[in-house]
Amino acid sequence: MERGTQLVKRGLAEMLKGGVIMDVVNAEQARIAEEAGAVAVMALERVPADIRRHGGVARMADPAKIQEIQSAVSIPVMAKARIGHFLEARVLEALEVDFIDESEVLTPADEEYHIDKWQFTTPFVCGARNLGEALRRIAEGAAMIRTKGEAGTGNVVEAVRHMRTMNREIAAVTQLSDEQLVSAARDLGAPVELVRIVRDEGRLPVVNFAAGGVATPADAALMMALGCDGVFVGSGIFKSSDPEGYARAIVEAVTYWEDAAKVAKVSTGLGEAMAGIELEQLSEAERLATRGW
Amino acid sequence: MPRVGVLALQGDVREHVRALTALGVEAGPVKSHEQIESIDGLVVPGGESTTIGRLAERFGLIDPLRRRIQEGMAVFGTCAGMIFLAAGVTEGTQPQLGVLDIVVRRNAFGRQNDSFEADIPIRGLDEPFHAVFIRAPWVEKTGSGVEVLASVDEHPVMVRQGHIYAASFHPELTDDDRVHRMFLDRVATDS
């Protein structure tokens, strides 16, 4: 009997496909998310929009918060650790969270190294803006990838940019001959063995979700249409005027994204989405996606 | 050629479609009433059982699925799929088809850190099967018409009730096609 294997870690990510993972900050929100049909929740101290507003150093959530949420729902509970903060990750593993997000939404703890994720029984999800970054995280042991997007903005433009970049780079890799692989790996900054897998399979070797700026059912459907396996929604649900309604509608739009009439139906009469931020209004220092490499 | 649908509300649909297609049947995702009427067999994949159940309920798929299975359509549920087919769960309530006379304990082996791989004997297979258990349920109670095909620590993890098959593990995640073949033999017999 073997635990913590790659198959078991990547396997849980496969089970989340076609689903929505929602940021929650307490047991009540977690129950709303589960009732709406979320496949998992991300337990947080504050949603990204509030992290932006609050400022200061953003850290792993209080274990009491995570345990409160774990005891409220039966679906998987994820939690965020700072980039490179392997001790926060060890704490989350000891708390038996189901997935650890090594996240740029929190303040990075190490500007040189990401966590060596092979050392853990708990699987990790990491953000990426392009193929090379995704493959570096997978090389470090990530069992799932998500676009970074730009969290807490309610603006899907960066998630779209990251997914389109990934798709374009994967398409280019599939055209490579064996002799071109090493140079391509050098240019991508990724191990050649992973580049070879992407060339042969035409996709990442792990599940790839959208994250960072998804605020409406149509945003979620758009990310599915671009080829994402599922969607993370952070501030988009509990910063809207009707969290129950938005949560349900986004779940339904992810399942029926190909059916615009159904997306129209679930989007009808939802009320105000979260207030968004135009990316031009953010200074370089306020951009979370540039954290990590 | 029999047509087998994989219920595509949420979960690892692609892996089941791939496993079934490799065995030479016409397989594809199904998520509408019309599609459910057009298939000879159904797989309910792994995923989150609460998500699959709630979507099936909201989009009016519970009754057509239940009717087709009760009329004899062969069905195979893995993990969340097992829970969805079952008559009940040990804790709480969630939308279920109730066509398989078992009560299931969800996340019975624990949280993700307790997910595991193991070789288990399965009734009807000569060699053990390498099974992947992910936040897996087990069967807590079985009705009289239910045959237990595999167990872990004396907890049933694969059962059959006539044309209804269910496993708490994921044969779609490995290359061993024997469990899918067992199910397809039943589909072929019926159609």
PDB file of N, CA and C in Angstrom, chain A residues 34-116:
ATOM      1  N   GLU A  34     -20.057  24.540  -1.093  1.00  0.00           N
ATOM      2  CA  GLU A  34     -20.371  23.111  -1.278  1.00  0.00           C
ATOM      3  C   GLU A  34     -21.801  22.941  -1.790  1.00  0.00           C
ATOM      4  N   GLU A  35     -22.709  23.687  -1.203  1.00  0.00           N
ATOM      5  CA  GLU A  35     -24.125  23.597  -1.598  1.00  0.00           C
ATOM      6  C   GLU A  35     -24.301  24.018  -3.062  1.00  0.00           C
ATOM      7  N   ALA A  36     -23.494  24.963  -3.516  1.00  0.00           N
ATOM      8  CA  ALA A  36     -23.583  25.430  -4.901  1.00  0.00           C
ATOM      9  C   ALA A  36     -22.995  24.423  -5.885  1.00  0.00           C
ATOM     10  N   GLY A  37     -22.194  23.468  -5.378  1.00  0.00           N
ATOM     11  CA  GLY A  37     -21.600  22.462  -6.258  1.00  0.00           C
ATOM     12  C   GLY A  37     -20.110  22.637  -6.500  1.00  0.00           C
ATOM     13  N   ALA A  38     -19.422  23.387  -5.649  1.00  0.00           N
ATOM     14  CA  ALA A  38     -17.959  23.491  -5.776  1.00  0.00           C
ATOM     15  C   ALA A  38     -17.327  22.116  -5.621  1.00  0.00           C
ATOM     16  N   VAL A  39     -16.216  21.846  -6.357  1.00  0.00           N
ATOM     17  CA  VAL A  39     -15.512  20.566  -6.209  1.00  0.00           C
ATOM     18  C   VAL A  39     -14.509  20.624  -5.060  1.00  0.00           C
ATOM     19  N   ALA A  40     -14.160  21.832  -4.625  1.00  0.00           N
ATOM     20  CA  ALA A  40     -13.215  21.994  -3.519  1.00  0.00           C
ATOM     21  C   ALA A  40     -13.297  23.442  -3.067  1.00  0.00           C
ATOM     22  N   VAL A  41     -12.781  23.704  -1.872  1.00  0.00           N
ATOM     23  CA  VAL A  41     -12.680  25.090  -1.420  1.00  0.00           C
ATOM     24  C   VAL A  41     -11.226  25.395  -1.062  1.00  0.00           C
ATOM     25  N   MET A  42     -10.871  26.669  -1.193  1.00  0.00           N
ATOM     26  CA  MET A  42      -9.552  27.163  -0.803  1.00  0.00           C
ATOM     27  C   MET A  42      -9.742  27.963   0.481  1.00  0.00           C
ATOM     28  N   ALA A  43      -9.165  27.461   1.573  1.00  0.00           N
ATOM     29  CA  ALA A  43      -9.351  28.109   2.879  1.00  0.00           C
ATOM     30  C   ALA A  43      -8.356  29.249   3.029  1.00  0.00           C
ATOM     31  N   LEU A  44      -8.876  30.451   3.279  1.00  0.00           N
ATOM     32  CA  LEU A  44      -8.047  31.653   3.316  1.00  0.00           C
ATOM     33  C   LEU A  44      -8.407  32.541   4.501  1.00  0.00           C
ATOM     34  N   GLU A  45      -7.454  33.378   4.877  1.00  0.00           N
ATOM     35  CA  GLU A  45      -7.704  34.417   5.874  1.00  0.00           C
ATOM     36  C   GLU A  45      -8.527  35.551   5.245  1.00  0.00           C
ATOM     37  N   ARG A  46      -8.129  35.923   4.022  1.00  0.00           N
ATOM     38  CA  ARG A  46      -8.812  36.979   3.262  1.00  0.00           C
ATOM     39  C   ARG A  46      -8.813  36.580   1.802  1.00  0.00           C
ATOM     40  N   VAL A  47      -9.860  36.946   1.068  1.00  0.00           N
ATOM     41  CA  VAL A  47      -9.838  36.733  -0.383  1.00  0.00           C
ATOM     42  C   VAL A  47      -8.858  37.732  -1.000  1.00  0.00           C
ATOM     43  N   PRO A  48      -8.351  37.441  -2.216  1.00  0.00           N
ATOM     44  CA  PRO A  48      -7.307  38.289  -2.807  1.00  0.00           C
ATOM     45  C   PRO A  48      -7.667  39.774  -2.889  1.00  0.00           C
ATOM     46  N   ALA A  49      -8.943  40.078  -3.177  1.00  0.00           N
ATOM     47  CA  ALA A  49      -9.321  41.504  -3.278  1.00  0.00           C
ATOM     48  C   ALA A  49      -9.044  42.212  -1.950  1.00  0.00           C
ATOM     49  N   ASP A  50      -9.282  41.502  -0.836  1.00  0.00           N
ATOM     50  CA  ASP A  50      -9.025  42.098   0.483  1.00  0.00           C
ATOM     51  C   ASP A  50      -7.544  42.096   0.825  1.00  0.00           C
ATOM     52  N   ILE A  51      -6.806  41.102   0.312  1.00  0.00           N
ATOM     53  CA  ILE A  51      -5.350  41.101   0.511  1.00  0.00           C
ATOM     54  C   ILE A  51      -4.763  42.363  -0.136  1.00  0.00           C
ATOM     55  N   ARG A  52      -5.262  42.689  -1.333  1.00  0.00           N
ATOM     56  CA  ARG A  52      -4.806  43.916  -2.015  1.00  0.00           C
ATOM     57  C   ARG A  52      -5.107  45.151  -1.182  1.00  0.00           C
ATOM     58  N   ARG A  53      -6.341  45.206  -0.662  1.00  0.00           N
ATOM     59  CA  ARG A  53      -6.762  46.390   0.072  1.00  0.00           C
ATOM     60  C   ARG A  53      -6.005  46.518   1.393  1.00  0.00           C
ATOM     61  N   HIS A  54      -5.799  45.361   2.040  1.00  0.00           N
ATOM     62  CA  HIS A  54      -5.224  45.315   3.379  1.00  0.00           C
ATOM     63  C   HIS A  54      -3.745  45.677   3.361  1.00  0.00           C
ATOM     64  N   GLY A  55      -3.042  45.221   2.323  1.00  0.00           N
ATOM     65  CA  GLY A  55      -1.595  45.467   2.238  1.00  0.00           C
ATOM     66  C   GLY A  55      -0.838  44.657   3.280  1.00  0.00           C
ATOM     67  N   GLY A  56       0.431  44.979   3.486  1.00  0.00           N
ATOM     68  CA  GLY A  56       1.251  44.247   4.457  1.00  0.00           C
ATOM     69  C   GLY A  56       1.640  42.870   3.925  1.00  0.00           C
ATOM     70  N   VAL A  57       2.234  42.054   4.792  1.00  0.00           N
ATOM     71  CA  VAL A  57       2.672  40.709   4.401  1.00  0.00           C
ATOM     72  C   VAL A  57       1.488  39.755   4.492  1.00  0.00           C
ATOM     73  N   ALA A  58       1.207  39.066   3.400  1.00  0.00           N
ATOM     74  CA  ALA A  58       0.127  38.075   3.399  1.00  0.00           C
ATOM     75  C   ALA A  58       0.726  36.701   3.629  1.00  0.00           C
ATOM     76  N   ARG A  59       0.198  35.968   4.630  1.00  0.00           N
ATOM     77  CA  ARG A  59       0.786  34.688   5.043  1.00  0.00           C
ATOM     78  C   ARG A  59      -0.246  33.570   4.985  1.00  0.00           C
ATOM     79  N   MET A  60       0.208  32.349   5.252  1.00  0.00           N
ATOM     80  CA  MET A  60      -0.674  31.196   5.442  1.00  0.00           C
ATOM     81  C   MET A  60      -1.790  31.549   6.429  1.00  0.00           C
ATOM     82  N   ALA A  61      -2.965  30.943   6.231  1.00  0.00           N
ATOM     83  CA  ALA A  61      -4.086  31.217   7.144  1.00  0.00           C
ATOM     84  C   ALA A  61      -3.831  30.610   8.516  1.00  0.00           C
ATOM     85  N   ASP A  62      -4.506  31.141   9.507  1.00  0.00           N
ATOM     86  CA  ASP A  62      -4.502  30.585  10.865  1.00  0.00           C
ATOM     87  C   ASP A  62      -5.023  29.139  10.811  1.00  0.00           C
ATOM     88  N   PRO A  63      -4.291  28.175  11.420  1.00  0.00           N
ATOM     89  CA  PRO A  63      -4.770  26.783  11.417  1.00  0.00           C
ATOM     90  C   PRO A  63      -6.203  26.643  11.933  1.00  0.00           C
ATOM     91  N   ALA A  64      -6.605  27.480  12.873  1.00  0.00           N
ATOM     92  CA  ALA A  64      -7.981  27.398  13.396  1.00  0.00           C
ATOM     93  C   ALA A  64      -8.989  27.636  12.278  1.00  0.00           C
ATOM     94  N   LYS A  65      -8.657  28.570  11.397  1.00  0.00           N
ATOM     95  CA  LYS A  65      -9.522  28.886  10.249  1.00  0.00           C
ATOM     96  C   LYS A  65      -9.633  27.678   9.317  1.00  0.00           C
ATOM     97  N   ILE A  66      -8.487  27.056   9.060  1.00  0.00           N
ATOM     98  CA  ILE A  66      -8.475  25.900   8.155  1.00  0.00           C
ATOM     99  C   ILE A  66      -9.279  24.751   8.765  1.00  0.00           C
ATOM    100  N   GLN A  67      -9.092  24.516  10.056  1.00  0.00           N
ATOM    101  CA  GLN A  67      -9.819  23.422  10.704  1.00  0.00           C
ATOM    102  C   GLN A  67     -11.322  23.688  10.752  1.00  0.00           C
ATOM    103  N   GLU A  68     -11.682  24.940  10.968  1.00  0.00           N
ATOM    104  CA  GLU A  68     -13.106  25.320  10.961  1.00  0.00           C
ATOM    105  C   GLU A  68     -13.728  24.951   9.609  1.00  0.00           C
ATOM    106  N   ILE A  69     -13.002  25.248   8.539  1.00  0.00           N
ATOM    107  CA  ILE A  69     -13.528  24.982   7.205  1.00  0.00           C
ATOM    108  C   ILE A  69     -13.523  23.486   6.909  1.00  0.00           C
ATOM    109  N   GLN A  70     -12.463  22.783   7.347  1.00  0.00           N
ATOM    110  CA  GLN A  70     -12.417  21.327   7.141  1.00  0.00           C
ATOM    111  C   GLN A  70     -13.599  20.632   7.812  1.00  0.00           C
ATOM    112  N   SER A  71     -13.987  21.111   8.989  1.00  0.00           N
ATOM    113  CA  SER A  71     -15.065  20.408   9.684  1.00  0.00           C
ATOM    114  C   SER A  71     -16.436  20.796   9.141  1.00  0.00           C
ATOM    115  N   ALA A  72     -16.499  21.825   8.293  1.00  0.00           N
ATOM    116  CA  ALA A  72     -17.793  22.285   7.780  1.00  0.00           C
ATOM    117  C   ALA A  72     -18.210  21.569   6.496  1.00  0.00           C
ATOM    118  N   VAL A  73     -17.258  21.035   5.737  1.00  0.00           N
ATOM    119  CA  VAL A  73     -17.594  20.472   4.417  1.00  0.00           C
ATOM    120  C   VAL A  73     -16.964  19.094   4.210  1.00  0.00           C
ATOM    121  N   SER A  74     -17.542  18.346   3.234  1.00  0.00           N
ATOM    122  CA  SER A  74     -17.019  17.015   2.910  1.00  0.00           C
ATOM    123  C   SER A  74     -16.143  17.029   1.658  1.00  0.00           C
ATOM    124  N   ILE A  75     -16.144  18.149   0.926  1.00  0.00           N
ATOM    125  CA  ILE A  75     -15.332  18.243  -0.292  1.00  0.00           C
ATOM    126  C   ILE A  75     -13.879  18.582   0.083  1.00  0.00           C
ATOM    127  N   PRO A  76     -12.922  18.406  -0.848  1.00  0.00           N
ATOM    128  CA  PRO A  76     -11.521  18.696  -0.514  1.00  0.00           C
ATOM    129  C   PRO A  76     -11.315  20.148  -0.070  1.00  0.00           C
ATOM    130  N   VAL A  77     -10.395  20.317   0.874  1.00  0.00           N
ATOM    131  CA  VAL A  77     -10.041  21.655   1.361  1.00  0.00           C
ATOM    132  C   VAL A  77      -8.581  21.924   0.997  1.00  0.00           C
ATOM    133  N   MET A  78      -8.356  23.004   0.274  1.00  0.00           N
ATOM    134  CA  MET A  78      -7.011  23.426  -0.114  1.00  0.00           C
ATOM    135  C   MET A  78      -6.615  24.617   0.754  1.00  0.00           C
ATOM    136  N   ALA A  79      -5.310  24.894   0.810  1.00  0.00           N
ATOM    137  CA  ALA A  79      -4.874  26.095   1.517  1.00  0.00           C
ATOM    138  C   ALA A  79      -3.583  26.597   0.873  1.00  0.00           C
ATOM    139  N   LYS A  80      -3.287  27.881   1.080  1.00  0.00           N
ATOM    140  CA  LYS A  80      -2.142  28.509   0.419  1.00  0.00           C
ATOM    141  C   LYS A  80      -0.943  28.634   1.345  1.00  0.00           C
ATOM    142  N   ALA A  81       0.234  28.332   0.784  1.00  0.00           N
ATOM    143  CA  ALA A  81       1.500  28.622   1.450  1.00  0.00           C
ATOM    144  C   ALA A  81       2.239  29.651   0.605  1.00  0.00           C
ATOM    145  N   ARG A  82       3.133  30.429   1.248  1.00  0.00           N
ATOM    146  CA  ARG A  82       3.929  31.403   0.501  1.00  0.00           C
ATOM    147  C   ARG A  82       4.938  30.696  -0.397  1.00  0.00           C
ATOM    148  N   ILE A  83       5.261  31.289  -1.534  1.00  0.00           N
ATOM    149  CA  ILE A  83       6.278  30.734  -2.434  1.00  0.00           C
ATOM    150  C   ILE A  83       7.560  30.510  -1.639  1.00  0.00           C
ATOM    151  N   GLY A  84       8.062  29.284  -1.699  1.00  0.00           N
ATOM    152  CA  GLY A  84       9.327  28.944  -1.054  1.00  0.00           C
ATOM    153  C   GLY A  84       9.234  28.671   0.436  1.00  0.00           C
ATOM    154  N   HIS A  85       8.064  28.878   1.038  1.00  0.00           N
ATOM    155  CA  HIS A  85       7.942  28.712   2.499  1.00  0.00           C
ATOM    156  C   HIS A  85       7.580  27.255   2.811  1.00  0.00           C
ATOM    157  N   PHE A  86       8.608  26.386   2.807  1.00  0.00           N
ATOM    158  CA  PHE A  86       8.306  24.962   2.968  1.00  0.00           C
ATOM    159  C   PHE A  86       7.844  24.616   4.377  1.00  0.00           C
ATOM    160  N   LEU A  87       8.104  25.503   5.333  1.00  0.00           N
ATOM    161  CA  LEU A  87       7.596  25.230   6.685  1.00  0.00           C
ATOM    162  C   LEU A  87       6.096  25.506   6.785  1.00  0.00           C
ATOM    163  N   GLU A  88       5.629  26.575   6.137  1.00  0.00           N
ATOM    164  CA  GLU A  88       4.169  26.748   6.070  1.00  0.00           C
ATOM    165  C   GLU A  88       3.537  25.533   5.397  1.00  0.00           C
ATOM    166  N   ALA A  89       4.186  25.056   4.352  1.00  0.00           N
ATOM    167  CA  ALA A  89       3.652  23.889   3.643  1.00  0.00           C
ATOM    168  C   ALA A  89       3.632  22.660   4.549  1.00  0.00           C
ATOM    169  N   ARG A  90       4.678  22.495   5.368  1.00  0.00           N
ATOM    170  CA  ARG A  90       4.696  21.364   6.319  1.00  0.00           C
ATOM    171  C   ARG A  90       3.558  21.481   7.321  1.00  0.00           C
ATOM    172  N   VAL A  91       3.269  22.706   7.751  1.00  0.00           N
ATOM    173  CA  VAL A  91       2.153  22.907   8.686  1.00  0.00           C
ATOM    174  C   VAL A  91       0.834  22.521   8.015  1.00  0.00           C
ATOM    175  N   LEU A  92       0.676  22.947   6.763  1.00  0.00           N
ATOM    176  CA  LEU A  92      -0.562  22.616   6.041  1.00  0.00           C
ATOM    177  C   LEU A  92      -0.683  21.111   5.838  1.00  0.00           C
ATOM    178  N   GLU A  93       0.446  20.462   5.586  1.00  0.00           N
ATOM    179  CA  GLU A  93       0.427  19.002   5.432  1.00  0.00           C
ATOM    180  C   GLU A  93       0.024  18.338   6.751  1.00  0.00           C
ATOM    181  N   ALA A  94       0.565  18.851   7.857  1.00  0.00           N
ATOM    182  CA  ALA A  94       0.217  18.296   9.174  1.00  0.00           C
ATOM    183  C   ALA A  94      -1.260  18.512   9.490  1.00  0.00           C
ATOM    184  N   LEU A  95      -1.830  19.587   8.964  1.00  0.00           N
ATOM    185  CA  LEU A  95      -3.259  19.848   9.158  1.00  0.00           C
ATOM    186  C   LEU A  95      -4.118  18.980   8.239  1.00  0.00           C
ATOM    187  N   GLU A  96      -3.445  18.205   7.364  1.00  0.00           N
ATOM    188  CA  GLU A  96      -4.138  17.312   6.425  1.00  0.00           C
ATOM    189  C   GLU A  96      -5.037  18.054   5.443  1.00  0.00           C
ATOM    190  N   VAL A  97      -4.579  19.207   4.959  1.00  0.00           N
ATOM    191  CA  VAL A  97      -5.305  19.806   3.837  1.00  0.00           C
ATOM    192  C   VAL A  97      -5.125  18.863   2.640  1.00  0.00           C
ATOM    193  N   ASP A  98      -6.042  18.935   1.673  1.00  0.00           N
ATOM    194  CA  ASP A  98      -6.025  17.992   0.559  1.00  0.00           C
ATOM    195  C   ASP A  98      -5.116  18.448  -0.581  1.00  0.00           C
ATOM    196  N   PHE A  99      -4.872  19.753  -0.675  1.00  0.00           N
ATOM    197  CA  PHE A  99      -3.996  20.299  -1.721  1.00  0.00           C
ATOM    198  C   PHE A  99      -3.349  21.550  -1.152  1.00  0.00           C
ATOM    199  N   ILE A 100      -2.074  21.788  -1.455  1.00  0.00           N
ATOM    200  CA  ILE A 100      -1.406  23.023  -1.041  1.00  0.00           C
ATOM    201  C   ILE A 100      -1.170  23.877  -2.284  1.00  0.00           C
ATOM    202  N   ASP A 101      -1.590  25.129  -2.226  1.00  0.00           N
ATOM    203  CA  ASP A 101      -1.346  26.069  -3.316  1.00  0.00           C
ATOM    204  C   ASP A 101      -0.129  26.913  -2.930  1.00  0.00           C
ATOM    205  N   GLU A 102       0.978  26.685  -3.627  1.00  0.00           N
ATOM    206  CA  GLU A 102       2.164  27.530  -3.406  1.00  0.00           C
ATOM    207  C   GLU A 102       1.922  28.790  -4.219  1.00  0.00           C
ATOM    208  N   SER A 103       1.479  29.843  -3.527  1.00  0.00           N
ATOM    209  CA  SER A 103       0.745  30.903  -4.232  1.00  0.00           C
ATOM    210  C   SER A 103       1.403  32.270  -4.208  1.00  0.00           C
ATOM    211  N   GLU A 104       1.421  32.889  -5.396  1.00  0.00           N
ATOM    212  CA  GLU A 104       1.896  34.256  -5.549  1.00  0.00           C
ATOM    213  C   GLU A 104       0.945  35.277  -4.933  1.00  0.00           C
ATOM    214  N   VAL A 105      -0.255  34.822  -4.544  1.00  0.00           N
ATOM    215  CA  VAL A 105      -1.204  35.736  -3.899  1.00  0.00           C
ATOM    216  C   VAL A 105      -0.695  36.130  -2.508  1.00  0.00           C
ATOM    217  N   LEU A 106       0.066  35.212  -1.875  1.00  0.00           N
ATOM    218  CA  LEU A 106       0.712  35.540  -0.608  1.00  0.00           C
ATOM    219  C   LEU A 106       2.080  36.154  -0.895  1.00  0.00           C
ATOM    220  N   THR A 107       2.653  36.801   0.095  1.00  0.00           N
ATOM    221  CA  THR A 107       3.955  37.442  -0.081  1.00  0.00           C
ATOM    222  C   THR A 107       5.041  36.361  -0.157  1.00  0.00           C
ATOM    223  N   PRO A 108       5.854  36.349  -1.207  1.00  0.00           N
ATOM    224  CA  PRO A 108       6.871  35.293  -1.324  1.00  0.00           C
ATOM    225  C   PRO A 108       7.827  35.273  -0.125  1.00  0.00           C
ATOM    226  N   ALA A 109       8.224  34.052   0.282  1.00  0.00           N
ATOM    227  CA  ALA A 109       9.159  33.904   1.394  1.00  0.00           C
ATOM    228  C   ALA A 109      10.577  33.653   0.898  1.00  0.00           C
ATOM    229  N   ASP A 110      10.706  33.266  -0.372  1.00  0.00           N
ATOM    230  CA  ASP A 110      12.023  32.956  -0.928  1.00  0.00           C
ATOM    231  C   ASP A 110      12.034  33.461  -2.361  1.00  0.00           C
ATOM    232  N   GLU A 111      12.991  34.348  -2.681  1.00  0.00           N
ATOM    233  CA  GLU A 111      12.992  34.932  -4.025  1.00  0.00           C
ATOM    234  C   GLU A 111      13.807  34.102  -4.999  1.00  0.00           C
ATOM    235  N   GLU A 112      14.429  33.028  -4.501  1.00  0.00           N
ATOM    236  CA  GLU A 112      15.264  32.203  -5.372  1.00  0.00           C
ATOM    237  C   GLU A 112      14.662  30.822  -5.629  1.00  0.00           C
ATOM    238  N   TYR A 113      14.195  30.181  -4.552  1.00  0.00           N
ATOM    239  CA  TYR A 113      13.728  28.799  -4.686  1.00  0.00           C
ATOM    240  C   TYR A 113      12.243  28.648  -4.377  1.00  0.00           C
ATOM    241  N   HIS A 114      11.589  27.853  -5.220  1.00  0.00           N
ATOM    242  CA  HIS A 114      10.245  27.390  -4.873  1.00  0.00           C
ATOM    243  C   HIS A 114      10.386  26.159  -3.979  1.00  0.00           C
ATOM    244  N   ILE A 115       9.282  25.711  -3.413  1.00  0.00           N
ATOM    245  CA  ILE A 115       9.307  24.541  -2.518  1.00  0.00           C
ATOM    246  C   ILE A 115       9.648  23.275  -3.317  1.00  0.00           C
ATOM    247  N   ASP A 116      10.480  22.407  -2.719  1.00  0.00           N
ATOM    248  CA  ASP A 116      10.754  21.093  -3.306  1.00  0.00           C
ATOM    249  C   ASP A 116       9.562  20.193  -2.974  1.00  0.00           C
TER     250      ASP A 116
END
